[in-house]
Amino acid sequence: QDVEELVDVKDAVLSCAAAEDKDGWQYLFPVKNATLRSRLALHYLDKWPLDACLEILAYCISELGITDELKANLQSRKKELQVYQKILNVQNEPLWNDWQDLKKACTDDPQAVMNIILKAKDYELCEEWGHLYPVPREDLINLHREHLLHLLEMGDMEKALQLLQRIEDPGICLAISEQSLDQHPNLAASHFLADYLTGHFYANLTTARRNEIQALYMGSKVLLTLPELSRVNYFHLSSRPLLMLEQLLMNMKVDWVAVAVQTLHQLLTGQEIGFTVEDIDNLLSKYAEKALNFPFALKEKRSGGTISASPRDRSLQHNLFPQEFVPPEKPPPKQQWIPDDTETICMVCKTERFTMFNRRHHCRRCGRLVCSSCSTKKMAVEACRENLSRVCDQCYSYYNRE
């Protein structure tokens, strides 16, 4: 009995020492009473350095003589401190002196903390942090959307699905899936999101939105039938499969069209997405008729290349449009080029009509739709992958004046 009382006294003295300063954590290890040690650790954590806190918590958790409730509290605090440790490690410049300062910032300025984590693109850490502190709904949607897009960009569809399954609020899940799809991610990601939305939220979508997503799903299916290296040329039409089919017809990709039509026929069975099999047949009939009505005004291919318009025609065009064209200050990105379906004649000469045999071309410098005769030159264009990119004659002349 005397020994037990001595042990109790010793534990009491050590407990007092543990409460004294930032090095007091060291005095908890000799404490014999495991429950007392664990309670003291939880009570005085805020006084001690991060590494010391994690060490003493791990030691207390390893004890067998504590209740399940007390162990759960220890594990919860350890998990919280590990999140602080990760955040402190990802900051480029030290904004907080210690974990206590960081903990205060998480309450006073949570947006600043979240921005630091997002800047480091550590989305899983951001999700862990979001479990510790209440995050506004809009911020939570933004966080999950960025995380989802990151996983899809990495091609990790399994983790992307796991992320969506972890989100308990179906409204948030629907919002981030739709917003991610509207960001126009890559082909595989678009296919994944369209499939997920139609599979899990079909009843929640408006008819127009449902048709849009179904069209994107079908467009991505058609894209997958094309040769891999050519998909990038038609990706911008993935949400408009009928227009993609027309573009293939204009580019005379007959073999590709045959597979695309077969794919669309199979997918359209029992579906209503804004166009039908009859619309596809009408499009094919239209281009079959155009192929029969071969226009005499087209340029003739000769051994030396393409015969361009006569000097008289060029002179007439110059007289009709005497003002010098001024290109935009910077080359527009591909998504801002003039869409294929908005112009039927060349935007430079204003005379050449686009047909199945007289193709549209995009000037890489101004983004306009032009005929082959008005885009015979190439030059270096900022942000283009090619060393020399096809441009319209007006842009070339503007940047190559004497």
mmCIF file of C-alpha atoms in Angstrom, residues 6-331:
data_model
loop_
_atom_site.group_PDB
_atom_site.id
_atom_site.type_symbol
_atom_site.label_atom_id
_atom_site.label_comp_id
_atom_site.label_asym_id
_atom_site.label_seq_id
_atom_site.Cartn_x
_atom_site.Cartn_y
_atom_site.Cartn_z
ATOM 1 C CA LEU A 6 4.376 6.560 -3.335
ATOM 2 C CA VAL A 7 3.606 5.889 -6.993
ATOM 3 C CA ASP A 8 0.538 8.134 -6.752
ATOM 4 C CA VAL A 9 2.586 10.895 -5.174
ATOM 5 C CA LYS A 10 5.270 10.541 -7.831
ATOM 6 C CA ASP A 11 2.633 10.724 -10.584
ATOM 7 C CA ALA A 12 1.174 13.829 -8.963
ATOM 8 C CA VAL A 13 4.574 15.534 -8.884
ATOM 9 C CA LEU A 14 5.246 14.618 -12.514
ATOM 10 C CA SER A 15 1.819 15.937 -13.448
ATOM 11 C CA CYS A 16 2.636 19.300 -11.919
ATOM 12 C CA ALA A 17 5.972 19.370 -13.758
ATOM 13 C CA ALA A 18 4.230 18.568 -17.061
ATOM 14 C CA ALA A 19 2.038 21.641 -16.684
ATOM 15 C CA GLU A 20 4.931 24.042 -16.132
ATOM 16 C CA ASP A 21 6.402 24.888 -19.585
ATOM 17 C CA LYS A 22 6.833 23.816 -23.212
ATOM 18 C CA ASP A 23 9.231 21.020 -22.178
ATOM 19 C CA GLY A 24 6.778 19.613 -19.655
ATOM 20 C CA TRP A 25 5.739 16.847 -22.037
ATOM 21 C CA GLN A 26 8.907 14.940 -21.115
ATOM 22 C CA TYR A 27 7.625 14.392 -17.587
ATOM 23 C CA LEU A 28 4.622 12.408 -18.799
ATOM 24 C CA PHE A 29 6.599 9.355 -19.894
ATOM 25 C CA PRO A 30 7.507 8.243 -16.317
ATOM 26 C CA VAL A 31 3.871 8.615 -15.149
ATOM 27 C CA LYS A 32 2.665 5.115 -14.219
ATOM 28 C CA ASN A 33 -1.074 5.751 -14.407
ATOM 29 C CA ALA A 34 -1.915 5.416 -18.114
ATOM 30 C CA THR A 35 -5.300 7.128 -17.813
ATOM 31 C CA LEU A 36 -3.799 10.063 -15.905
ATOM 32 C CA ARG A 37 -1.021 10.394 -18.480
ATOM 33 C CA SER A 38 -3.499 10.420 -21.376
ATOM 34 C CA ARG A 39 -5.762 13.006 -19.733
ATOM 35 C CA LEU A 40 -2.786 15.244 -18.963
ATOM 36 C CA ALA A 41 -1.579 14.925 -22.569
ATOM 37 C CA LEU A 42 -4.954 16.002 -23.953
ATOM 38 C CA HIS A 43 -5.188 18.865 -21.466
ATOM 39 C CA TYR A 44 -1.745 20.404 -22.059
ATOM 40 C CA LEU A 45 -1.171 19.742 -25.786
ATOM 41 C CA ASP A 46 -1.558 23.401 -26.735
ATOM 42 C CA LYS A 47 1.578 24.249 -24.709
ATOM 43 C CA TRP A 48 3.960 21.873 -26.441
ATOM 44 C CA PRO A 49 5.835 21.727 -29.784
ATOM 45 C CA LEU A 50 4.273 19.728 -32.604
ATOM 46 C CA ASP A 51 6.768 16.865 -32.732
ATOM 47 C CA ALA A 52 6.588 16.431 -28.957
ATOM 48 C CA CYS A 53 2.787 16.344 -29.073
ATOM 49 C CA LEU A 54 2.768 13.648 -31.733
ATOM 50 C CA GLU A 55 5.294 11.604 -29.807
ATOM 51 C CA ILE A 56 3.438 11.678 -26.488
ATOM 52 C CA LEU A 57 0.091 11.017 -28.191
ATOM 53 C CA ALA A 58 1.497 7.956 -29.966
ATOM 54 C CA TYR A 59 2.892 6.717 -26.636
ATOM 55 C CA CYS A 60 -0.457 7.186 -24.854
ATOM 56 C CA ILE A 61 -2.419 5.481 -27.660
ATOM 57 C CA SER A 62 -0.158 2.417 -27.400
ATOM 58 C CA GLU A 63 -1.174 1.866 -23.744
ATOM 59 C CA LEU A 64 -3.586 -0.996 -23.169
ATOM 60 C CA GLY A 65 -4.989 0.258 -19.864
ATOM 61 C CA ILE A 66 -7.158 3.119 -21.173
ATOM 62 C CA THR A 67 -10.824 3.202 -22.184
ATOM 63 C CA ASP A 68 -11.943 3.104 -25.807
ATOM 64 C CA GLU A 69 -13.415 6.597 -25.456
ATOM 65 C CA LEU A 70 -10.124 8.039 -24.200
ATOM 66 C CA LYS A 71 -8.176 6.276 -26.965
ATOM 67 C CA ALA A 72 -10.587 7.677 -29.570
ATOM 68 C CA ASN A 73 -9.983 11.213 -28.222
ATOM 69 C CA LEU A 74 -6.209 10.696 -28.396
ATOM 70 C CA GLN A 75 -6.432 9.410 -31.964
ATOM 71 C CA SER A 76 -8.651 12.320 -32.974
ATOM 72 C CA ARG A 77 -6.149 14.881 -31.649
ATOM 73 C CA LYS A 78 -3.260 13.042 -33.276
ATOM 74 C CA LYS A 79 -5.058 13.129 -36.624
ATOM 75 C CA GLU A 80 -5.718 16.852 -36.200
ATOM 76 C CA LEU A 81 -2.063 17.570 -35.423
ATOM 77 C CA GLN A 82 -0.920 15.513 -38.408
ATOM 78 C CA VAL A 83 -3.047 17.760 -40.633
ATOM 79 C CA TYR A 84 -1.352 20.837 -39.141
ATOM 80 C CA GLN A 85 2.026 19.216 -39.729
ATOM 81 C CA LYS A 86 1.218 18.642 -43.428
ATOM 82 C CA ILE A 87 -0.008 22.221 -43.876
ATOM 83 C CA LEU A 88 3.150 23.634 -42.286
ATOM 84 C CA ASN A 89 5.220 21.484 -44.658
ATOM 85 C CA VAL A 90 3.489 22.707 -47.850
ATOM 86 C CA GLN A 91 3.792 26.453 -47.219
ATOM 87 C CA ASN A 92 6.509 28.050 -49.367
ATOM 88 C CA GLU A 93 7.013 30.972 -47.010
ATOM 89 C CA PRO A 94 6.545 30.532 -43.247
ATOM 90 C CA LEU A 95 3.257 32.277 -42.443
ATOM 91 C CA TRP A 96 2.858 30.649 -39.041
ATOM 92 C CA ASN A 97 5.531 30.170 -36.406
ATOM 93 C CA ASP A 98 4.084 26.969 -34.956
ATOM 94 C CA TRP A 99 1.040 24.751 -35.083
ATOM 95 C CA GLN A 100 -0.689 26.834 -32.420
ATOM 96 C CA ASP A 101 -0.554 29.895 -34.714
ATOM 97 C CA LEU A 102 -1.844 27.781 -37.584
ATOM 98 C CA LYS A 103 -4.720 26.445 -35.490
ATOM 99 C CA LYS A 104 -5.740 30.025 -34.656
ATOM 100 C CA ALA A 105 -5.575 30.969 -38.358
ATOM 101 C CA CYS A 106 -7.833 28.038 -39.234
ATOM 102 C CA THR A 107 -10.550 29.723 -37.186
ATOM 103 C CA ASP A 108 -9.748 33.397 -37.894
ATOM 104 C CA ASP A 109 -8.876 33.181 -41.613
ATOM 105 C CA PRO A 110 -9.800 29.742 -43.006
ATOM 106 C CA GLN A 111 -9.752 31.016 -46.618
ATOM 107 C CA ALA A 112 -6.045 31.881 -46.378
ATOM 108 C CA VAL A 113 -5.261 28.395 -45.044
ATOM 109 C CA MET A 114 -7.262 26.710 -47.794
ATOM 110 C CA ASN A 115 -5.575 28.849 -50.462
ATOM 111 C CA ILE A 116 -2.136 27.718 -49.255
ATOM 112 C CA ILE A 117 -3.167 24.060 -49.567
ATOM 113 C CA LEU A 118 -4.805 24.557 -52.975
ATOM 114 C CA LYS A 119 -1.741 26.400 -54.250
ATOM 115 C CA ALA A 120 0.279 23.298 -53.400
ATOM 116 C CA LYS A 121 -2.362 21.179 -55.229
ATOM 117 C CA ASP A 122 -2.589 18.881 -52.217
ATOM 118 C CA TYR A 123 -6.317 18.236 -52.610
ATOM 119 C CA GLU A 124 -6.418 15.248 -50.281
ATOM 120 C CA LEU A 125 -4.913 17.392 -47.523
ATOM 121 C CA CYS A 126 -7.525 20.056 -48.242
ATOM 122 C CA GLU A 127 -10.217 17.426 -47.859
ATOM 123 C CA GLU A 128 -8.711 16.299 -44.517
ATOM 124 C CA TRP A 129 -8.573 19.901 -43.325
ATOM 125 C CA GLY A 130 -12.187 20.415 -44.406
ATOM 126 C CA HIS A 131 -13.253 17.656 -41.995
ATOM 127 C CA LEU A 132 -11.755 19.615 -39.071
ATOM 128 C CA TYR A 133 -13.246 23.023 -39.842
ATOM 129 C CA PRO A 134 -16.592 24.047 -41.332
ATOM 130 C CA VAL A 135 -16.108 25.137 -44.960
ATOM 131 C CA PRO A 136 -18.781 27.265 -46.719
ATOM 132 C CA ARG A 137 -20.773 25.260 -49.245
ATOM 133 C CA GLU A 138 -19.517 27.234 -52.259
ATOM 134 C CA ASP A 139 -15.883 26.845 -51.158
ATOM 135 C CA LEU A 140 -16.454 23.139 -50.565
ATOM 136 C CA ILE A 141 -17.834 22.760 -54.099
ATOM 137 C CA ASN A 142 -14.826 24.612 -55.534
ATOM 138 C CA LEU A 143 -12.451 22.443 -53.506
ATOM 139 C CA HIS A 144 -14.010 19.152 -54.598
ATOM 140 C CA ARG A 145 -14.252 20.337 -58.218
ATOM 141 C CA GLU A 146 -10.541 21.178 -58.377
ATOM 142 C CA HIS A 147 -9.695 17.849 -56.718
ATOM 143 C CA LEU A 148 -11.908 15.934 -59.146
ATOM 144 C CA LEU A 149 -10.476 17.690 -62.215
ATOM 145 C CA HIS A 150 -6.947 17.013 -60.948
ATOM 146 C CA LEU A 151 -7.652 13.286 -60.587
ATOM 147 C CA LEU A 152 -9.290 13.137 -64.017
ATOM 148 C CA GLU A 153 -6.384 15.002 -65.582
ATOM 149 C CA MET A 154 -4.046 12.420 -64.043
ATOM 150 C CA GLY A 155 -6.217 9.694 -65.555
ATOM 151 C CA ASP A 156 -7.027 8.185 -62.146
ATOM 152 C CA MET A 157 -10.713 7.384 -62.734
ATOM 153 C CA GLU A 158 -10.847 4.996 -59.777
ATOM 154 C CA LYS A 159 -9.829 7.694 -57.277
ATOM 155 C CA ALA A 160 -12.166 10.156 -58.989
ATOM 156 C CA LEU A 161 -15.076 7.773 -58.436
ATOM 157 C CA GLN A 162 -14.006 7.207 -54.817
ATOM 158 C CA LEU A 163 -13.975 10.983 -54.260
ATOM 159 C CA LEU A 164 -17.526 11.317 -55.598
ATOM 160 C CA GLN A 165 -18.663 8.406 -53.427
ATOM 161 C CA ARG A 166 -17.170 10.039 -50.307
ATOM 162 C CA ILE A 167 -19.258 13.181 -50.748
ATOM 163 C CA GLU A 168 -22.350 12.665 -48.614
ATOM 164 C CA ASP A 169 -24.389 15.614 -49.936
ATOM 165 C CA PRO A 170 -25.880 14.600 -53.331
ATOM 166 C CA GLY A 171 -26.454 18.275 -54.196
ATOM 167 C CA ILE A 172 -22.733 19.020 -53.879
ATOM 168 C CA CYS A 173 -21.901 15.869 -55.826
ATOM 169 C CA LEU A 174 -24.190 16.931 -58.678
ATOM 170 C CA ALA A 175 -22.812 20.502 -58.671
ATOM 171 C CA ILE A 176 -19.139 19.518 -58.865
ATOM 172 C CA SER A 177 -19.814 16.903 -61.558
ATOM 173 C CA GLU A 178 -21.682 19.410 -63.739
ATOM 174 C CA GLN A 179 -19.157 22.206 -63.160
ATOM 175 C CA SER A 180 -16.279 19.856 -63.948
ATOM 176 C CA LEU A 181 -17.957 18.813 -67.189
ATOM 177 C CA ASP A 182 -18.465 22.488 -68.132
ATOM 178 C CA GLN A 183 -14.695 22.991 -67.831
ATOM 179 C CA HIS A 184 -14.339 20.859 -71.019
ATOM 180 C CA PRO A 185 -11.718 18.426 -69.677
ATOM 181 C CA ASN A 186 -9.994 15.857 -71.888
ATOM 182 C CA LEU A 187 -11.864 13.164 -73.801
ATOM 183 C CA ALA A 188 -11.614 10.416 -71.176
ATOM 184 C CA ALA A 189 -12.632 12.819 -68.384
ATOM 185 C CA SER A 190 -15.620 14.146 -70.347
ATOM 186 C CA HIS A 191 -16.727 10.594 -71.053
ATOM 187 C CA PHE A 192 -16.391 9.659 -67.354
ATOM 188 C CA LEU A 193 -18.388 12.709 -66.163
ATOM 189 C CA ALA A 194 -21.128 12.338 -68.763
ATOM 190 C CA ASP A 195 -21.481 8.655 -67.862
ATOM 191 C CA TYR A 196 -21.531 9.425 -64.117
ATOM 192 C CA LEU A 197 -24.130 12.199 -64.408
ATOM 193 C CA THR A 198 -26.511 10.194 -66.565
ATOM 194 C CA GLY A 199 -26.044 7.126 -64.365
ATOM 195 C CA HIS A 200 -26.523 8.827 -60.967
ATOM 196 C CA PHE A 201 -28.463 12.069 -61.549
ATOM 197 C CA TYR A 202 -30.577 11.438 -64.645
ATOM 198 C CA ALA A 203 -33.816 12.431 -62.867
ATOM 199 C CA ASN A 204 -32.244 15.616 -61.438
ATOM 200 C CA LEU A 205 -31.281 17.060 -64.829
ATOM 201 C CA THR A 206 -33.457 19.292 -66.997
ATOM 202 C CA THR A 207 -34.411 17.916 -70.401
ATOM 203 C CA ALA A 208 -32.084 20.371 -72.151
ATOM 204 C CA ARG A 209 -29.172 19.535 -69.836
ATOM 205 C CA ARG A 210 -29.889 15.813 -70.179
ATOM 206 C CA ASN A 211 -29.789 16.106 -73.978
ATOM 207 C CA GLU A 212 -26.559 18.113 -73.794
ATOM 208 C CA ILE A 213 -24.832 15.528 -71.611
ATOM 209 C CA GLN A 214 -26.161 12.636 -73.689
ATOM 210 C CA ALA A 215 -24.875 14.373 -76.822
ATOM 211 C CA LEU A 216 -21.466 14.817 -75.204
ATOM 212 C CA TYR A 217 -21.439 11.155 -74.204
ATOM 213 C CA MET A 218 -22.231 10.125 -77.761
ATOM 214 C CA GLY A 219 -19.759 12.614 -79.201
ATOM 215 C CA SER A 220 -17.006 11.189 -77.017
ATOM 216 C CA LYS A 221 -17.946 7.690 -78.193
ATOM 217 C CA VAL A 222 -17.634 8.838 -81.818
ATOM 218 C CA LEU A 223 -14.294 10.498 -81.060
ATOM 219 C CA LEU A 224 -12.985 7.213 -79.702
ATOM 220 C CA THR A 225 -13.680 5.582 -83.078
ATOM 221 C CA LEU A 226 -11.354 8.038 -84.839
ATOM 222 C CA PRO A 227 -7.590 7.472 -85.180
ATOM 223 C CA GLU A 228 -5.960 8.630 -81.950
ATOM 224 C CA LEU A 229 -3.738 11.272 -83.563
ATOM 225 C CA SER A 230 -6.725 12.859 -85.326
ATOM 226 C CA ARG A 231 -9.015 13.149 -82.289
ATOM 227 C CA VAL A 232 -7.578 16.492 -81.222
ATOM 228 C CA ASN A 233 -8.871 18.036 -84.486
ATOM 229 C CA TYR A 234 -12.452 17.157 -83.624
ATOM 230 C CA PHE A 235 -12.421 17.337 -79.805
ATOM 231 C CA HIS A 236 -14.017 20.818 -79.794
ATOM 232 C CA LEU A 237 -17.078 19.246 -81.459
ATOM 233 C CA SER A 238 -17.443 16.424 -78.917
ATOM 234 C CA SER A 239 -20.676 17.919 -77.511
ATOM 235 C CA ARG A 240 -22.119 18.275 -81.041
ATOM 236 C CA PRO A 241 -21.840 14.855 -82.671
ATOM 237 C CA LEU A 242 -23.990 15.815 -85.678
ATOM 238 C CA LEU A 243 -21.696 18.746 -86.470
ATOM 239 C CA MET A 244 -18.680 16.483 -85.975
ATOM 240 C CA LEU A 245 -20.166 14.095 -88.516
ATOM 241 C CA GLU A 246 -20.631 16.984 -90.958
ATOM 242 C CA GLN A 247 -17.032 18.073 -90.443
ATOM 243 C CA LEU A 248 -15.849 14.556 -91.222
ATOM 244 C CA LEU A 249 -17.923 14.623 -94.402
ATOM 245 C CA MET A 250 -16.449 17.992 -95.393
ATOM 246 C CA ASN A 251 -12.966 16.599 -94.805
ATOM 247 C CA MET A 252 -13.866 13.611 -97.004
ATOM 248 C CA LYS A 253 -13.129 11.076 -94.234
ATOM 249 C CA VAL A 254 -15.565 8.570 -95.708
ATOM 250 C CA ASP A 255 -14.255 5.518 -93.840
ATOM 251 C CA TRP A 256 -14.364 7.387 -90.532
ATOM 252 C CA VAL A 257 -17.905 8.590 -91.294
ATOM 253 C CA ALA A 258 -19.075 5.011 -91.863
ATOM 254 C CA VAL A 259 -17.885 3.911 -88.408
ATOM 255 C CA ALA A 260 -19.204 7.110 -86.774
ATOM 256 C CA VAL A 261 -22.662 6.656 -88.309
ATOM 257 C CA GLN A 262 -22.792 3.030 -87.173
ATOM 258 C CA THR A 263 -21.818 4.085 -83.648
ATOM 259 C CA LEU A 264 -24.451 6.843 -83.517
ATOM 260 C CA HIS A 265 -27.165 4.525 -84.844
ATOM 261 C CA GLN A 266 -26.451 2.090 -81.999
ATOM 262 C CA LEU A 267 -26.357 4.818 -79.332
ATOM 263 C CA LEU A 268 -29.511 6.589 -80.538
ATOM 264 C CA THR A 269 -31.696 3.524 -80.094
ATOM 265 C CA GLY A 270 -34.405 4.538 -77.616
ATOM 266 C CA GLN A 271 -32.689 7.880 -76.852
ATOM 267 C CA GLU A 272 -33.950 11.443 -77.283
ATOM 268 C CA ILE A 273 -31.100 13.957 -77.318
ATOM 269 C CA GLY A 274 -32.151 16.674 -79.747
ATOM 270 C CA PHE A 275 -31.424 14.820 -83.009
ATOM 271 C CA THR A 276 -32.462 11.502 -84.499
ATOM 272 C CA VAL A 277 -31.329 8.831 -86.922
ATOM 273 C CA GLU A 278 -33.427 10.639 -89.532
ATOM 274 C CA ASP A 279 -31.316 13.791 -89.032
ATOM 275 C CA ILE A 280 -28.171 11.747 -89.691
ATOM 276 C CA ASP A 281 -29.703 10.273 -92.839
ATOM 277 C CA ASN A 282 -30.708 13.752 -94.050
ATOM 278 C CA LEU A 283 -27.155 14.988 -93.502
ATOM 279 C CA LEU A 284 -25.721 12.075 -95.470
ATOM 280 C CA SER A 285 -28.229 12.688 -98.278
ATOM 281 C CA LYS A 286 -27.318 16.380 -98.367
ATOM 282 C CA TYR A 287 -23.613 15.675 -98.808
ATOM 283 C CA ALA A 288 -24.253 12.895 -101.285
ATOM 284 C CA GLU A 289 -26.143 15.440 -103.394
ATOM 285 C CA LYS A 290 -23.280 17.940 -103.044
ATOM 286 C CA ALA A 291 -20.814 15.316 -104.186
ATOM 287 C CA LEU A 292 -22.870 14.791 -107.356
ATOM 288 C CA ASN A 293 -23.138 18.537 -108.030
ATOM 289 C CA PHE A 294 -19.376 19.058 -108.396
ATOM 290 C CA PRO A 295 -18.833 22.865 -108.622
ATOM 291 C CA PHE A 296 -16.828 24.156 -111.612
ATOM 292 C CA ALA A 297 -15.574 27.152 -109.633
ATOM 293 C CA LEU A 298 -13.335 24.954 -107.461
ATOM 294 C CA LYS A 299 -9.566 25.244 -107.819
ATOM 295 C CA GLU A 300 -8.068 22.532 -110.015
ATOM 296 C CA LYS A 301 -5.253 20.440 -108.635
ATOM 297 C CA ARG A 302 -2.301 20.430 -111.023
ATOM 298 C CA SER A 303 1.139 18.913 -110.758
ATOM 299 C CA GLY A 304 2.532 22.257 -109.620
ATOM 300 C CA GLY A 305 -0.009 22.710 -106.812
ATOM 301 C CA THR A 306 -3.219 24.727 -106.600
ATOM 302 C CA ILE A 307 -4.181 27.390 -109.161
ATOM 303 C CA SER A 308 -5.067 30.522 -107.205
ATOM 304 C CA ALA A 309 -7.460 33.262 -108.213
ATOM 305 C CA SER A 310 -6.537 35.379 -111.223
ATOM 306 C CA PRO A 311 -4.826 38.821 -110.844
ATOM 307 C CA ARG A 312 -8.078 40.411 -112.025
ATOM 308 C CA ASP A 313 -10.017 38.657 -109.227
ATOM 309 C CA ARG A 314 -7.427 39.694 -106.653
ATOM 310 C CA SER A 315 -7.595 43.279 -107.917
ATOM 311 C CA LEU A 316 -11.357 43.259 -107.672
ATOM 312 C CA GLN A 317 -11.210 41.918 -104.101
ATOM 313 C CA HIS A 318 -8.716 44.636 -103.180
ATOM 314 C CA ASN A 319 -10.958 47.344 -104.611
ATOM 315 C CA LEU A 320 -13.973 45.978 -102.800
ATOM 316 C CA PHE A 321 -12.134 45.690 -99.478
ATOM 317 C CA PRO A 322 -9.454 48.377 -99.531
ATOM 318 C CA GLN A 323 -9.066 48.733 -95.746
ATOM 319 C CA GLU A 324 -6.059 46.921 -94.287
ATOM 320 C CA PHE A 325 -6.956 44.103 -91.939
ATOM 321 C CA VAL A 326 -5.485 44.463 -88.439
ATOM 322 C CA PRO A 327 -5.049 41.130 -86.596
ATOM 323 C CA PRO A 328 -5.917 40.885 -82.881
ATOM 324 C CA GLU A 329 -3.152 41.831 -80.465
ATOM 325 C CA LYS A 330 -2.626 38.198 -79.420
ATOM 326 C CA PRO A 331 -3.509 34.974 -81.272
#
